[in-house]
Coordinates of C-alpha atoms in Angstrom, one line a residue:
X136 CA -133.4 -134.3 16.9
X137 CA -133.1 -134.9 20.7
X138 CA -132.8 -138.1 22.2
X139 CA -136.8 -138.0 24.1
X140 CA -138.4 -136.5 20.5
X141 CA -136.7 -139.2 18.9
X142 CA -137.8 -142.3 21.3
X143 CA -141.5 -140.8 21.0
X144 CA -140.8 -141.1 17.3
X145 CA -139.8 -144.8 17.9
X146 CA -142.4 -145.6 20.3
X147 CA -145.1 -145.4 18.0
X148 CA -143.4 -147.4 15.2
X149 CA -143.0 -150.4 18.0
X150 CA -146.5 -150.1 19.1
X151 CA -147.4 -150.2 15.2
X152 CA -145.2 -153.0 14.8
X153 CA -146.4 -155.1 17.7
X154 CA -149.8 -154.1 17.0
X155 CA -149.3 -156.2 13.7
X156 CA -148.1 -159.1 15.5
X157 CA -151.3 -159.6 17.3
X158 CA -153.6 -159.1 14.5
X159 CA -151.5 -162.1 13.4
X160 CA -152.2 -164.1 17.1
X161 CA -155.4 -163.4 17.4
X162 CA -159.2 -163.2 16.2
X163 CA -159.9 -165.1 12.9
X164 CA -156.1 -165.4 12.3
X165 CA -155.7 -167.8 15.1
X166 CA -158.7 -169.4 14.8
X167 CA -157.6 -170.5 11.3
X168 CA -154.4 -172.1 12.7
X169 CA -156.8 -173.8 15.4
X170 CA -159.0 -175.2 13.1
X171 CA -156.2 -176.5 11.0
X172 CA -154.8 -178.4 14.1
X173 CA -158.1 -179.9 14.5
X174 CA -158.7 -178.0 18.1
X175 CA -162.5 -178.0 19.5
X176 CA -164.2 -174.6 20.2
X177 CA -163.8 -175.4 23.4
X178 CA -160.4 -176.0 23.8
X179 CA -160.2 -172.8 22.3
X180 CA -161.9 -171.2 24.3
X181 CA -159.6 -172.6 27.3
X182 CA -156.5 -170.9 25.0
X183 CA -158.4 -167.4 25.0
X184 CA -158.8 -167.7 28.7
X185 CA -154.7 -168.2 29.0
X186 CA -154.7 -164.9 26.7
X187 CA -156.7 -163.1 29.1
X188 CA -155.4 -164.4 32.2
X189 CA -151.9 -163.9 30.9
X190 CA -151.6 -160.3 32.5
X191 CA -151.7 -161.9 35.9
X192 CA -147.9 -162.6 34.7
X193 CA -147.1 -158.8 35.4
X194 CA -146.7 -158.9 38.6
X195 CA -143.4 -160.6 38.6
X196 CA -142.5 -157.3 36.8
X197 CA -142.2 -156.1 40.2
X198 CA -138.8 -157.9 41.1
X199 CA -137.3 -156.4 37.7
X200 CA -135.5 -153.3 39.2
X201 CA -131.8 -153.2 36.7
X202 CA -131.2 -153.2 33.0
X203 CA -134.8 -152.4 32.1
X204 CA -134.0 -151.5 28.6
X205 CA -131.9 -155.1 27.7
X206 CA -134.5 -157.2 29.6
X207 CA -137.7 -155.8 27.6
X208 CA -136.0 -156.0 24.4
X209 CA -134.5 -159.2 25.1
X210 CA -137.9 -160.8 26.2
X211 CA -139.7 -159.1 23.4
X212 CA -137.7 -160.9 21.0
X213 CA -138.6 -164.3 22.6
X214 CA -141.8 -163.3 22.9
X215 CA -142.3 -162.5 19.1
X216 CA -140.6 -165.5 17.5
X217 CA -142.6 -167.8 19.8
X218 CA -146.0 -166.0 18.4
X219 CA -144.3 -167.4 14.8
X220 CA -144.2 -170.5 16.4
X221 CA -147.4 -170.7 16.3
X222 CA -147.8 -170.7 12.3
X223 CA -144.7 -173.0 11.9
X224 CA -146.2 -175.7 14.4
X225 CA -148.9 -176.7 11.8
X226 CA -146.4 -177.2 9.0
X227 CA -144.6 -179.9 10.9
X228 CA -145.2 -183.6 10.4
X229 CA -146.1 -184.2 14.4
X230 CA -148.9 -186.2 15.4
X231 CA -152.1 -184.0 15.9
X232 CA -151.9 -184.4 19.4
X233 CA -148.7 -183.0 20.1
X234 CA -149.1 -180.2 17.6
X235 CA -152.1 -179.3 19.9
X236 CA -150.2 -179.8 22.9
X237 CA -146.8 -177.5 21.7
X238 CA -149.6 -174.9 20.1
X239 CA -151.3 -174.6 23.8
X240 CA -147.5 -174.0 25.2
X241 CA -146.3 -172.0 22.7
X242 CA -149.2 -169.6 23.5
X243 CA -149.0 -169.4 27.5
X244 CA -145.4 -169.0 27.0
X245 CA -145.7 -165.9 24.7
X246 CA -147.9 -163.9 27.0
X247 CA -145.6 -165.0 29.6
X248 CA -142.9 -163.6 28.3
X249 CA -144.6 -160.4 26.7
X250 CA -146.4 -159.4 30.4
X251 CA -143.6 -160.0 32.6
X252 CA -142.0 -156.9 30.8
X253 CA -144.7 -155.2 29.6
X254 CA -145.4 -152.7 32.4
X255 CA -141.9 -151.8 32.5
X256 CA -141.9 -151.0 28.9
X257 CA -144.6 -148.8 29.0
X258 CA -143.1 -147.1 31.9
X259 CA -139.7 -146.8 29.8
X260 CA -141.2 -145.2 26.7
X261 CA -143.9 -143.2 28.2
X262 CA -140.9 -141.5 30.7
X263 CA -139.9 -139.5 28.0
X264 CA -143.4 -138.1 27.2
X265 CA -144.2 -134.8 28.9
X266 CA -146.9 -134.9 31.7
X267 CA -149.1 -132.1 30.0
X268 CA -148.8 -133.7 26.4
X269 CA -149.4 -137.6 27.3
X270 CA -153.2 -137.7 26.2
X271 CA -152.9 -136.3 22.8
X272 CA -149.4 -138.1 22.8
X273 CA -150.9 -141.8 23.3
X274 CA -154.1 -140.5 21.4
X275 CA -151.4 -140.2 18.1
X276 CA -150.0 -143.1 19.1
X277 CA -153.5 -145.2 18.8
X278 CA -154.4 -143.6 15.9
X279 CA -151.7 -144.6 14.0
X280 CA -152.0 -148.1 15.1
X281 CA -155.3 -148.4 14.3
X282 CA -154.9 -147.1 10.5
X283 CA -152.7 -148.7 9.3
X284 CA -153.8 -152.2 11.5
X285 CA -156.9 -152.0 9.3
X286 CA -155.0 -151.9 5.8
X287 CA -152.2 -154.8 7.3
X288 CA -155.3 -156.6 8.9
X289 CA -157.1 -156.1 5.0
X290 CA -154.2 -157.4 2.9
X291 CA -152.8 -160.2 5.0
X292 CA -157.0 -161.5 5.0
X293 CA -157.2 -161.6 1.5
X294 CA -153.6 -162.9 1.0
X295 CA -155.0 -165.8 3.8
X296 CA -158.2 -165.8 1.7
X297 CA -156.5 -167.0 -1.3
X298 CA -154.7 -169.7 -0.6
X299 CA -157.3 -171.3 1.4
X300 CA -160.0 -170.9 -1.3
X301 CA -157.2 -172.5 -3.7
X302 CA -156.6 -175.2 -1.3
X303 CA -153.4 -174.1 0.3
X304 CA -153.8 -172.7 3.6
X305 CA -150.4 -174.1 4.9
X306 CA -148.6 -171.7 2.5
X307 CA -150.4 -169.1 4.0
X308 CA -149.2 -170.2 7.2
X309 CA -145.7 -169.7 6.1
X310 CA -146.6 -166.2 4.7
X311 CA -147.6 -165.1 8.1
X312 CA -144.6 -166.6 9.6
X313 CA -141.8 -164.8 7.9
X314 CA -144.3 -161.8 8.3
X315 CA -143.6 -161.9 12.0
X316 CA -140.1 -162.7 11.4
X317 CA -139.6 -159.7 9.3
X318 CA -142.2 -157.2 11.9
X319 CA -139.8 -158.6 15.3
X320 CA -136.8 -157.4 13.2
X321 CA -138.3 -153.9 12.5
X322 CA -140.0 -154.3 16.3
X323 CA -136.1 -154.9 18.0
X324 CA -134.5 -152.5 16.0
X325 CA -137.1 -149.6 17.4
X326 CA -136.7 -150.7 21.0
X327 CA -132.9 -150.8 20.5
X328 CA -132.9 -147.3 18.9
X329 CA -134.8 -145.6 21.6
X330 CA -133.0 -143.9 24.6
X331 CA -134.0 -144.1 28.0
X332 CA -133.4 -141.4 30.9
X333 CA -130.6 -141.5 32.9
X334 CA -130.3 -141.9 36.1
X335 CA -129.5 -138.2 37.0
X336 CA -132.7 -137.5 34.8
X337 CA -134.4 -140.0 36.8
X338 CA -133.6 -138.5 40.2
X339 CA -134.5 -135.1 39.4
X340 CA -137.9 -136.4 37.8
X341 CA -138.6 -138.1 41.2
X342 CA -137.3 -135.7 43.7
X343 CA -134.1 -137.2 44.5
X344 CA -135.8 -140.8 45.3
X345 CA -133.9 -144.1 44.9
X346 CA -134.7 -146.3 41.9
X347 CA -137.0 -148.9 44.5
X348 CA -140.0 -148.3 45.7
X349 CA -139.0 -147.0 48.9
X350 CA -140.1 -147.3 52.3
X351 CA -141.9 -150.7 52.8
X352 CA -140.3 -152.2 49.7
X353 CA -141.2 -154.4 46.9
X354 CA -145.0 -154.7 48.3
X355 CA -145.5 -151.2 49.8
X356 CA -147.0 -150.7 46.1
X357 CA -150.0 -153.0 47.5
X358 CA -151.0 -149.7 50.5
X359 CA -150.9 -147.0 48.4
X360 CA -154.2 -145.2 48.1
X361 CA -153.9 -143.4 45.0
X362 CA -152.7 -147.0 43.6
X363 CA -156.0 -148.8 44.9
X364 CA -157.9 -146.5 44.1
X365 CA -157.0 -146.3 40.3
X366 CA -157.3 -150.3 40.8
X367 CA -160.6 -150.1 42.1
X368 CA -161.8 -147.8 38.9
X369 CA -160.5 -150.4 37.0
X370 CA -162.3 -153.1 38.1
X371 CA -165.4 -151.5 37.8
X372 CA -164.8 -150.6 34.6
X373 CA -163.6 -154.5 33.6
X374 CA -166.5 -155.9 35.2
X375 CA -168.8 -153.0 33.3
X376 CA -167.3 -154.1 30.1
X377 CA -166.8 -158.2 30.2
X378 CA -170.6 -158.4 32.2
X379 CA -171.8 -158.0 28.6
X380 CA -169.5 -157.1 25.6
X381 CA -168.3 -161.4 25.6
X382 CA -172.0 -162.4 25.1
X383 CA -172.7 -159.4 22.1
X384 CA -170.8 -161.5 19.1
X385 CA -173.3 -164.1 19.9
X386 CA -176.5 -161.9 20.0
X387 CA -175.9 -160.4 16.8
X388 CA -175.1 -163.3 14.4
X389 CA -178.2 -165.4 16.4
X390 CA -181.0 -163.3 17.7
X391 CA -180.3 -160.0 16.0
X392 CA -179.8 -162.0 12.8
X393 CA -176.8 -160.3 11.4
X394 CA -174.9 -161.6 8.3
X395 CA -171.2 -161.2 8.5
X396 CA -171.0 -158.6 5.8
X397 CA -172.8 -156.4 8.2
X398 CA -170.8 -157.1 11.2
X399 CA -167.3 -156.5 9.2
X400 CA -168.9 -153.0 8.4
X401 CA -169.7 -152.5 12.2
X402 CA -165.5 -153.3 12.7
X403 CA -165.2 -150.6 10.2
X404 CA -167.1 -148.3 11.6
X405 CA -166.2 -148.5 15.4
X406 CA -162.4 -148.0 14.1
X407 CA -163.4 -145.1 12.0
X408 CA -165.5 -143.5 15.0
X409 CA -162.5 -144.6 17.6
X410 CA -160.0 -143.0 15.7
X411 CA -162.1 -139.5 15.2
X412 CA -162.5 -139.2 18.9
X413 CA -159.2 -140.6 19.9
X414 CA -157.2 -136.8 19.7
X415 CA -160.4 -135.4 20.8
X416 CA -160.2 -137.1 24.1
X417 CA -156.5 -137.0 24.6
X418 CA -156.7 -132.9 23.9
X419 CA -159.5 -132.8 26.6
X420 CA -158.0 -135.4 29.2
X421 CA -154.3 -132.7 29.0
X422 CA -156.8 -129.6 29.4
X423 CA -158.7 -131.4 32.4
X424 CA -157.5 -134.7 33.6
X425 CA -157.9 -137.9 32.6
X426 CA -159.9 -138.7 35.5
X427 CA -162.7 -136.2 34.4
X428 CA -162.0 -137.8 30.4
X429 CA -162.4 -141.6 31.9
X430 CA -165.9 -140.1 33.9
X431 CA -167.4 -138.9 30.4
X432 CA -166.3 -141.6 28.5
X433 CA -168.3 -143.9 30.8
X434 CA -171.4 -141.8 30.8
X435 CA -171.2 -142.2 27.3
X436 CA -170.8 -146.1 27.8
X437 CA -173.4 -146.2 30.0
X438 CA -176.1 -144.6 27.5
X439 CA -174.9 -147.2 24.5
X440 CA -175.4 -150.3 27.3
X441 CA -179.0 -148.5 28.0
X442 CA -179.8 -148.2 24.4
X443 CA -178.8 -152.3 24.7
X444 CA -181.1 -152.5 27.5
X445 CA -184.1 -152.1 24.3
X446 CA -182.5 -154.0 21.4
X447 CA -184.7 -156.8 19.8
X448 CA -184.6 -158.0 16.1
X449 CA -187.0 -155.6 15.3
X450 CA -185.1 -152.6 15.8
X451 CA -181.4 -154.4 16.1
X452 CA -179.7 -152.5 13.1
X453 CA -180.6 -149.6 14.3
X454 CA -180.1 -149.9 18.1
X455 CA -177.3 -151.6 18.0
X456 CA -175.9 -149.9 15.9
X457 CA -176.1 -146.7 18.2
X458 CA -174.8 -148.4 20.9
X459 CA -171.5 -149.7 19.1
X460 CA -171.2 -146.2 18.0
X461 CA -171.4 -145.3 22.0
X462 CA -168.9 -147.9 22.8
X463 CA -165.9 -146.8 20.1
X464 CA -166.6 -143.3 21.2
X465 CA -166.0 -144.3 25.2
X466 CA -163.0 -146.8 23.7
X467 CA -161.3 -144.1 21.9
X468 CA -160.8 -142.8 25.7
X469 CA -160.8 -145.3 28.3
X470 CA -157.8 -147.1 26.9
X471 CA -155.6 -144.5 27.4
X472 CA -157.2 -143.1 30.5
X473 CA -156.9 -146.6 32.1
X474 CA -152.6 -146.4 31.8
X475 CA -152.5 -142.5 32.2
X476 CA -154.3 -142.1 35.8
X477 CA -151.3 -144.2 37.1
X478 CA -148.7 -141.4 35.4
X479 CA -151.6 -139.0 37.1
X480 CA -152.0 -139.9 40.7
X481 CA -149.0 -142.3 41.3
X482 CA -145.4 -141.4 41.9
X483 CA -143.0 -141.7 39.2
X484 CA -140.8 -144.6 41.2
X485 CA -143.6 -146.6 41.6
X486 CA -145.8 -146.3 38.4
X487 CA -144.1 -149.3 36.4
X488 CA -145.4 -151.6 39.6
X489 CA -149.1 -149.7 40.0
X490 CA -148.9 -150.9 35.7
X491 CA -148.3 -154.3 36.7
X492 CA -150.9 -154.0 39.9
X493 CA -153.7 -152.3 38.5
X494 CA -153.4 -154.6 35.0
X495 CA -153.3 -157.7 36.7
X496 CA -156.2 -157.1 39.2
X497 CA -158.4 -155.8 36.9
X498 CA -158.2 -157.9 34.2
X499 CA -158.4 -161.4 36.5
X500 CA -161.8 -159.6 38.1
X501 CA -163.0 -158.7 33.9
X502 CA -162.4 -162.8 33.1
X503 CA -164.5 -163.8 36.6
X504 CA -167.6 -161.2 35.5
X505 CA -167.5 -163.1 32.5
X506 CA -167.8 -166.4 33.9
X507 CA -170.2 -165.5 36.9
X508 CA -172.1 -163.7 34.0
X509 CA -172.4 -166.9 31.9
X510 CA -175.1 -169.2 34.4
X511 CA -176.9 -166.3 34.0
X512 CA -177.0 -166.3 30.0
X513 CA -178.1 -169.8 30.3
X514 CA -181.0 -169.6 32.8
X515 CA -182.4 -166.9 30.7
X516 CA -181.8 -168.4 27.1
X517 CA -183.2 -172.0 28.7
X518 CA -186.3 -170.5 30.1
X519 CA -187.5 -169.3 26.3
X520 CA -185.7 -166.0 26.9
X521 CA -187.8 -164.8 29.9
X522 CA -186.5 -163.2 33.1
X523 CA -188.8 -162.7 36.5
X524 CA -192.0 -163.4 34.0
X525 CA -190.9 -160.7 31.4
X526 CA -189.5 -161.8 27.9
X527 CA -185.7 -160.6 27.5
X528 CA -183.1 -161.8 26.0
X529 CA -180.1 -162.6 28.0
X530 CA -178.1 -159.7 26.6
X531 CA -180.6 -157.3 27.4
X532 CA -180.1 -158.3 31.0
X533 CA -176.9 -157.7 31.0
X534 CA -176.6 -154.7 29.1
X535 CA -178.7 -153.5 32.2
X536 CA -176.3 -154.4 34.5
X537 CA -173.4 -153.2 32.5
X538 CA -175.5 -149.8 32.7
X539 CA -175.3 -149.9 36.5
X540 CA -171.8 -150.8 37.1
X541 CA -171.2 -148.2 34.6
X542 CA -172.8 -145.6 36.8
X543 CA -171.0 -147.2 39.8
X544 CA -167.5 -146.1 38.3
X545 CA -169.2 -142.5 37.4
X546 CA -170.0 -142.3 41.0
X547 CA -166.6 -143.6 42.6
X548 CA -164.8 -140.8 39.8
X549 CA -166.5 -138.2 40.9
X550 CA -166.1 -138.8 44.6
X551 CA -162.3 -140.2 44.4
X552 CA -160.5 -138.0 42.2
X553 CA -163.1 -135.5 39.9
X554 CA -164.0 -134.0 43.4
X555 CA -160.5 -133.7 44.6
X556 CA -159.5 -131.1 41.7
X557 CA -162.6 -128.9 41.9
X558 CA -164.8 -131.2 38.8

């Protein structure tokens, strides 16, 4: 087996394994260890806000230019054992207050150290992909992530389920912390397995260019066209998706009136659909481009968000339903188009930094749609659910303007790349 089939092999057992480690960091797992440690809702909501801020920290990727391959393993390892930090802080005997305090730092030091290296990883393993095999490639790659993270999300639930229904959570605690443990071992021992190119391979993939970025240096990454304008699909697409999606888990457990049961089976099912359409979408984006695959996904965003646009408790199984069905079809696509029209429309020496760019710009504008998004949520719900004289709920407003800003990116697609290559 050659050196690039067997790193493609390895890169989707790392993504598997790391894919386990934030089940483990996040959702109800680390709202358990919260609770435990006593922290408010709205304390942690300030630590979800450090999660999602946390890929600002890619842009100091840029300054990493040598030993790529010992850096991202190296911080990788930091960065997992700290995330099992975070189930061994409750077992110690500190005062609440500083448990709290170490928890809060332990957290904004892991995504620290897991973004600074993260574009650079991806830019390592996905080197050794061929150009005209990368969406059915990643689509693999997702799919077996999201398999088997349903059966490892399953058994370590129940296993947590037990031992607090028995009245020993903090042994559960300990479970999941060896569990990481054991998943950073298998997680190193991938990275350290796989090959990267060598530099003759690199200079004959780029044309004979240096390993920096070129004329203009470090920052000439911030005028390239092609680089803004993948950024600038991006942030549509961020502010299409956290103008509403945030402000959904609400509306269906309150005004929709959804039981828990139901909205586990609505996990299930958006996993199912994402995986089913996941290949499907990665064959398409390598026939066409992933440009035209991110421009149909969205117009199929854009019809769940309208269907939104209608949902009320009378009809919210069935509406909403629909629409989630919508949105794992789009998902199963937009992830990977999202990292692949940098490999499309940005040359190879500077793709790692248009990773850390485009990332970092798009997610900070996603978290401010969110928050400029939540006054409105509140006028609406504190007027008895009434908007300019017509009753609405809140997410129904919002579902609308998701629509739009849906049909904004459609628009800039089509006139910014789609055009360019005869769609």
């Amino acid at each position: 087996m050659d050196k690039h089939r067997r790193t493609r092999i390895l890169y989707i057992l790392q993504a598997d394994f790391e894919y386990f480690i934030s089940l483990l960091v996040s959702g109800s797992f680390l709202a358990a260890v919260t609770a435990q440690l006593g922290i408010s809702d709205s304390l942690t909501g300030v630590i979800s806000a450090i999660i999602s801020l946390g890929q600002a920290f890619q842009l100091l990727s840029i300054f990493m230019r040598k030993n790529i391959k010992r850096r991202v393993v190296l911080f990788s390892v930091m960065n997992q054992l700290v995330f099992m930090c975070l189930y061994v802080i409750p077992l110690t005997e500190l005062p609440p207050g500083w448990k709290a305090a170490l928890f809060i730092g332990a957290v904004t030091l892991a995504y620290f150290l897991y973004n600074i290296v993260h574009p650079k990883k991806i830019d390592w393993f996905m080197s050794m992909v061929e150009d005209g095999s990368r969406g059915r490639y990643t689509s693999v790659k997702e799919m077996v992530s999201l398999l088997t993270g349903m059966v490892f999300s399953y058994v370590m639930g129940s296993m947590s389920d037990y031992y607090r229904d028995i009245g020993q959570i903090r042994k559960s605690f300990a479970i999941c912390a060896a569990v990481i443990f054991g998943l950073t071992v298998l997680h190193t021992l991938t990275m350290a397995l796989a090959a990267e190119k060598e530099e003759g391979e690199e200079q004959e993939e780029r044309g004979g260019a240096s390993s920096g970025t070129g004329r203009g240096g470090r920052f000439a990454i911030f005028r390239d066209r092609n680089v803004l304008r993948v950024t600038a699909v991006l942030v549509i697409w961020h502010a299409a998706n956290y103008v509403a999606v945030p402000f959904y888990g609400s509306y269906q457990i309150k005004e929709l009136g959804f039981g828990l049961k139901y909205v586990s089976v609505l996990g299930i099912l958006y996993s199912t659909v994402r995986i089913l359409f996941s290949f499907v979408w990665g064959a398409y984006a390598d026939k066409r481009s992933f440009a035209r695959m991110m421009r149909a996904c969205m117009a199929v965003a854009a019809v769940g968000c309208l269907i939104n646009v209608f949902t009320v408790p009378e009809n919210g199984k069935l509406f909403f339903t629909t629409y989630y069905i919508c949105y794992a079809v789009a998902m199963a696509g937009i992830g990977n188009a999202a990292m692949n029209m940098v490999f499309d429309y940005v040359d190879a020496p500077k793709r790692a930094d248009a990773l850390a760019v485009t990332q970092v710009v798009a997610g900070i504008c996603g978290f401010a749609t969110t928050l400029l998004a939540s006054p409105l949520v509140t006028y609406i719900q504190e007027n008895g659910n009434k908007f300019m004289g017509i009753h609405l709920y809140a997410q129904q407003v919002l579902s609308l303007l998701s629509c739009g800003l849906y049909l904004l990116a459609i628009g800039f697609l089509s006139a910014m790349f789609c055009r360019r290559s005869g769609a």
